[in-house]
Amino acid sequence: MKNLKILATIASLTLLVGCGKTEEKANQKVENTPANTQTETNKNRPKEEKSESELTSEDVIGEVSNLEMGKKVVKKAAINLNEEYTSGPFKVTLNNITINELTPSKEYQEYFGTSDTFTMILVNLSVENNSEETNSIYPDQASLVTNTKEQLECDGMLSESIGGEYIGKVVKTGSILFYTTTKPEDINNVKLVINEPFDGDLNSLGEKITIEHQF
């Protein structure tokens, strides 16, 4: 039962990372308009009507989401980055990073080992194997280093499975999760380190990928 709840939580994180909408806004119905209807300018368009690609980091900051794991408040954000990095046959695209304040629900207090509010960092990536061969890479086993001199390890249980074998030209997109007791306002720089990819014979295919972002 706990594993099922964790899977449901992962699905919730996927929908919320970078979307810039609260749960309440996501449930609002928006009427369809004809394609030839004149639309408002982006400047005058209400925030809830913006498409995901139109959202800015400022739109997302302050958003509150009530997840199964607890209450999440976005404190810092960098979205729609589309930064590309390559190693061997793999292309890794950094989509979004959010630094969030999480107050765990009663059901997840045992999992996190605390009932206190802590910081959760979500990194959304797209990973593509550009080779016809089967190759492997593990972004969901990455490390995250912060300006506060912490080295955080990815939570494999709550992160999405975007690592492992890529059988030919496969693309996987998802979010990986890190958490710390350091306050969000103290985290100004993060560096994500992903180990090098390898082939079916465990031969290295490239270098480590280092992704750095300053808020």
C-alpha positions in Angstrom: 0.0 0.0 0.0 2.8 2.4 0.8 4.5 1.8 -2.5 1.2 2.6 -4.3 1.0 5.9 -2.4 4.5 6.7 -3.3 3.7 6.1 -7.0 0.7 8.4 -6.7 2.9 11.1 -5.2 5.4 10.8 -8.0 2.6 11.3 -10.6 1.5 14.4 -8.7 5.0 15.8 -8.8 5.3 15.3 -12.5 2.1 17.3 -13.1 3.1 20.1 -10.7 6.8 20.8 -11.6 7.0 23.9 -13.8 3.2 24.1 -14.4 2.8 27.1 -12.2 -0.8 26.3 -11.2 -2.2 25.4 -7.8 -4.5 22.4 -7.3 -7.5 24.7 -7.2 -6.5 26.4 -10.5 -5.9 23.1 -12.2 -9.5 22.1 -11.4 -11.0 25.2 -13.0 -12.7 24.7 -16.4 -11.6 26.9 -19.3 -14.0 27.3 -22.2 -12.7 26.6 -25.7 -12.7 29.5 -28.1 -12.7 29.3 -31.9 -9.2 29.3 -33.5 -10.0 32.6 -35.4 -11.1 34.4 -32.2 -8.8 37.4 -31.3 -6.9 36.6 -28.1 -5.6 38.9 -25.5 -2.0 39.8 -25.3 0.2 37.8 -23.0 0.6 40.9 -20.8 -3.2 41.1 -20.2 -4.0 37.4 -20.1 -4.8 36.1 -16.6 -2.1 33.8 -15.2 -4.3 30.7 -15.1 -4.8 31.0 -18.9 -1.1 30.9 -19.7 0.2 27.8 -21.4 3.0 26.0 -19.7 5.6 27.4 -22.2 4.4 31.0 -21.5 4.9 30.8 -17.7 7.8 32.6 -16.1 9.7 31.8 -12.9 7.8 34.7 -11.2 4.5 33.1 -12.1 5.4 29.9 -10.2 7.0 31.4 -7.1 4.5 31.3 -4.2 2.3 28.5 -5.6 0.8 26.2 -3.0 0.0 22.6 -3.7 -1.5 20.1 -1.3 0.1 16.8 -2.2 -0.3 13.4 -0.6 3.2 13.8 0.9 2.3 17.2 2.3 1.9 20.9 1.7 4.4 22.3 -0.9 5.1 26.0 -1.4 7.4 27.1 -4.2 10.0 29.5 -2.8 12.5 29.8 -5.7 12.0 28.7 -9.4 13.7 28.5 -12.7 11.4 27.2 -15.4 11.3 26.7 -19.2 15.1 26.7 -19.2 15.7 24.3 -22.1 19.4 24.0 -21.4 21.0 21.1 -23.3 24.0 19.0 -22.2 25.6 16.1 -24.0 27.7 13.1 -23.0 28.3 10.4 -25.6 25.1 9.5 -27.3 22.9 11.1 -24.6 21.4 14.6 -24.6 20.1 15.8 -21.2 17.8 18.9 -21.2 17.3 20.9 -18.0 13.6 22.0 -18.0 12.9 23.3 -14.6 14.3 23.6 -11.1 12.2 24.5 -8.1 13.2 25.0 -4.4 10.2 24.2 -2.3 9.1 24.3 1.3 7.4 21.0 2.3 5.4 20.4 5.4 5.0 16.6 5.5 1.6 15.0 5.9 1.1 12.6 8.8 1.3 9.6 6.4 4.8 10.7 5.3 6.3 11.9 8.6 7.7 8.5 9.2 9.1 8.3 5.7 10.9 11.6 6.0 11.7 11.1 9.7 10.3 14.4 10.8 7.1 16.4 11.2 8.9 19.7 10.7 9.0 21.7 7.5 12.0 21.2 5.3 13.3 22.1 1.8 12.6 19.9 -1.2 14.5 20.6 -4.5 12.9 19.3 -7.7 14.8 19.0 -10.9 12.9 18.2 -14.1 14.9 16.7 -17.0 14.4 15.2 -20.4 16.9 12.5 -21.4 17.4 11.2 -25.0 19.5 8.4 -26.4 20.5 9.5 -29.9 21.9 6.1 -30.7 20.3 3.0 -32.2 22.2 0.9 -29.6 21.0 0.1 -26.1 22.9 2.4 -23.7 22.4 3.4 -20.0 22.5 6.6 -17.9 21.2 7.3 -14.4 20.1 10.9 -13.7 17.9 9.5 -10.9 21.1 8.6 -9.0 22.6 12.0 -9.4 24.2 14.2 -6.6 23.3 17.8 -6.0 25.8 20.2 -4.4 24.6 23.6 -3.0 26.3 26.8 -2.1 25.8 25.8 1.5 28.5 23.1 1.1 26.0 20.3 1.2 26.1 17.2 -1.1 22.6 15.8 -1.4 21.7 12.4 -2.9 18.7 11.8 -5.1 15.7 10.2 -3.4 15.2 7.2 -5.6 11.8 6.2 -4.1 10.1 9.6 -4.7 12.0 10.5 -7.9 10.7 9.4 -11.3 12.5 6.6 -13.1 14.3 8.4 -15.9 17.5 6.3 -15.6 18.5 2.9 -16.7 18.6 1.3 -20.1 17.5 3.3 -23.2 16.8 0.7 -25.9 17.6 2.7 -29.0 16.3 6.2 -29.6 14.3 6.6 -26.5 13.3 9.9 -24.6 12.4 10.0 -20.9 11.1 13.0 -19.1 10.6 13.3 -15.3 11.6 14.9 -12.0 14.2 13.9 -9.5 14.0 15.0 -5.8 16.5 16.1 -3.2 15.8 17.4 0.3 17.6 19.2 3.1 16.9 21.1 6.3 18.6 24.2 4.9 16.2 27.0 4.4 15.2 27.8 0.8 16.4 31.4 1.1 19.9 30.2 1.9 20.2 28.2 -1.3 21.4 30.4 -4.1 23.4 28.0 -6.3 22.9 24.3 -7.2 25.2 21.9 -9.1 23.8 18.6 -10.4 26.3 15.9 -11.2 25.2 12.9 -13.3 27.6 10.0 -13.8 28.8 9.2 -17.3 26.7 6.9 -19.6 27.8 3.4 -20.6 27.0 0.7 -23.2 25.8 -2.8 -22.7 29.3 -4.0 -21.9 29.7 -1.4 -19.2 32.1 0.6 -21.3 32.1 4.3 -20.6 30.6 6.4 -23.4 31.4 9.9 -22.3 32.1 12.2 -19.4 30.1 13.1 -16.3 27.4 15.8 -16.9 27.6 18.8 -14.6 24.6 21.2 -14.6 24.9 24.4 -12.6 22.3 27.0 -11.9 22.3 30.2 -9.8 19.1 31.7 -8.5 
